[in-house]
């Protein structure tokens, strides 16, 4: 049997790890790492604002 104190510390550790991973993903996303690494991320999120042609040049739809 796992003691109550041990299970609480394990759950807290898991929550902290998940929180750190989510925080890192959010920071990388807002700094533009994913938009450079993953093709078409901006087009999926904001098709009206960020549209690029095949050569990667930005097309402004104003």
PDB file of C-alpha atoms in Angstrom, residues 4-62:
ATOM      1  CA  UNK A   4      -1.149   8.922   1.976  1.00  0.00           C
ATOM      2  CA  UNK A   5       1.799  11.307   2.181  1.00  0.00           C
ATOM      3  CA  UNK A   6       3.651   9.517  -0.593  1.00  0.00           C
ATOM      4  CA  UNK A   7       0.684   9.568  -2.961  1.00  0.00           C
ATOM      5  CA  UNK A   8       0.196  13.272  -2.370  1.00  0.00           C
ATOM      6  CA  UNK A   9       3.836  14.027  -3.105  1.00  0.00           C
ATOM      7  CA  UNK A  10       3.747  11.882  -6.257  1.00  0.00           C
ATOM      8  CA  UNK A  11       0.607  13.654  -7.477  1.00  0.00           C
ATOM      9  CA  UNK A  12       2.161  17.040  -6.733  1.00  0.00           C
ATOM     10  CA  UNK A  13       5.301  16.077  -8.624  1.00  0.00           C
ATOM     11  CA  UNK A  14       3.288  14.951 -11.666  1.00  0.00           C
ATOM     12  CA  UNK A  15       1.261  18.177 -11.639  1.00  0.00           C
ATOM     13  CA  UNK A  16       4.442  20.260 -11.413  1.00  0.00           C
ATOM     14  CA  UNK A  17       6.022  18.406 -14.347  1.00  0.00           C
ATOM     15  CA  UNK A  18       2.898  18.801 -16.492  1.00  0.00           C
ATOM     16  CA  UNK A  19       2.716  22.485 -15.563  1.00  0.00           C
ATOM     17  CA  UNK A  20       6.333  23.066 -16.548  1.00  0.00           C
ATOM     18  CA  UNK A  21       5.855  21.301 -19.883  1.00  0.00           C
ATOM     19  CA  UNK A  22       2.757  23.370 -20.662  1.00  0.00           C
ATOM     20  CA  UNK A  23       4.559  26.570 -19.673  1.00  0.00           C
ATOM     21  CA  UNK A  24       7.512  25.746 -21.931  1.00  0.00           C
ATOM     22  CA  UNK A  25       5.168  24.950 -24.840  1.00  0.00           C
ATOM     23  CA  UNK A  26       3.328  28.262 -24.378  1.00  0.00           C
ATOM     24  CA  UNK A  27       6.604  30.217 -24.225  1.00  0.00           C
ATOM     25  CA  UNK A  28       7.938  28.493 -27.347  1.00  0.00           C
ATOM     26  CA  UNK A  29       4.644  29.092 -29.155  1.00  0.00           C
ATOM     27  CA  UNK A  30       4.582  32.818 -28.415  1.00  0.00           C
ATOM     28  CA  UNK A  31       8.251  33.297 -29.286  1.00  0.00           C
ATOM     29  CA  UNK A  32       7.551  31.820 -32.712  1.00  0.00           C
ATOM     30  CA  UNK A  33       9.576  28.622 -32.465  1.00  0.00           C
ATOM     31  CA  UNK A  34       6.657  26.429 -33.468  1.00  0.00           C
ATOM     32  CA  UNK A  35       5.557  28.734 -36.284  1.00  0.00           C
ATOM     33  CA  UNK A  36       9.045  28.445 -37.811  1.00  0.00           C
ATOM     34  CA  UNK A  37       9.355  24.708 -37.182  1.00  0.00           C
ATOM     35  CA  UNK A  38       5.853  23.528 -38.041  1.00  0.00           C
ATOM     36  CA  UNK A  39       4.690  24.358 -41.554  1.00  0.00           C
ATOM     37  CA  UNK A  40       1.289  26.015 -41.729  1.00  0.00           C
ATOM     38  CA  UNK A  41       0.737  26.616 -38.021  1.00  0.00           C
ATOM     39  CA  UNK A  42      -0.186  30.257 -38.519  1.00  0.00           C
ATOM     40  CA  UNK A  43      -2.469  29.432 -41.429  1.00  0.00           C
ATOM     41  CA  UNK A  44      -4.434  26.991 -39.298  1.00  0.00           C
ATOM     42  CA  UNK A  45      -4.749  29.412 -36.380  1.00  0.00           C
ATOM     43  CA  UNK A  46      -5.305  32.644 -38.308  1.00  0.00           C
ATOM     44  CA  UNK A  47      -6.010  32.057 -41.997  1.00  0.00           C
ATOM     45  CA  UNK A  48      -7.221  35.623 -42.621  1.00  0.00           C
ATOM     46  CA  UNK A  49      -4.209  37.364 -41.071  1.00  0.00           C
ATOM     47  CA  UNK A  50      -1.235  35.173 -41.963  1.00  0.00           C
ATOM     48  CA  UNK A  51      -1.401  33.646 -45.412  1.00  0.00           C
ATOM     49  CA  UNK A  52       1.776  32.645 -47.204  1.00  0.00           C
ATOM     50  CA  UNK A  53       2.346  31.397 -50.718  1.00  0.00           C
ATOM     51  CA  UNK A  54       4.539  28.392 -51.520  1.00  0.00           C
ATOM     52  CA  UNK A  55       7.780  30.395 -51.525  1.00  0.00           C
ATOM     53  CA  UNK A  56       7.002  31.619 -48.001  1.00  0.00           C
ATOM     54  CA  UNK A  57       6.328  35.246 -48.837  1.00  0.00           C
ATOM     55  CA  UNK A  58       3.618  36.896 -46.765  1.00  0.00           C
ATOM     56  CA  UNK A  59       0.424  37.731 -48.631  1.00  0.00           C
ATOM     57  CA  UNK A  60      -1.530  40.673 -47.226  1.00  0.00           C
ATOM     58  CA  UNK A  61      -5.283  40.426 -47.668  1.00  0.00           C
ATOM     59  CA  UNK A  62      -6.342  43.967 -46.924  1.00  0.00           C
TER      60      UNK A  62
END
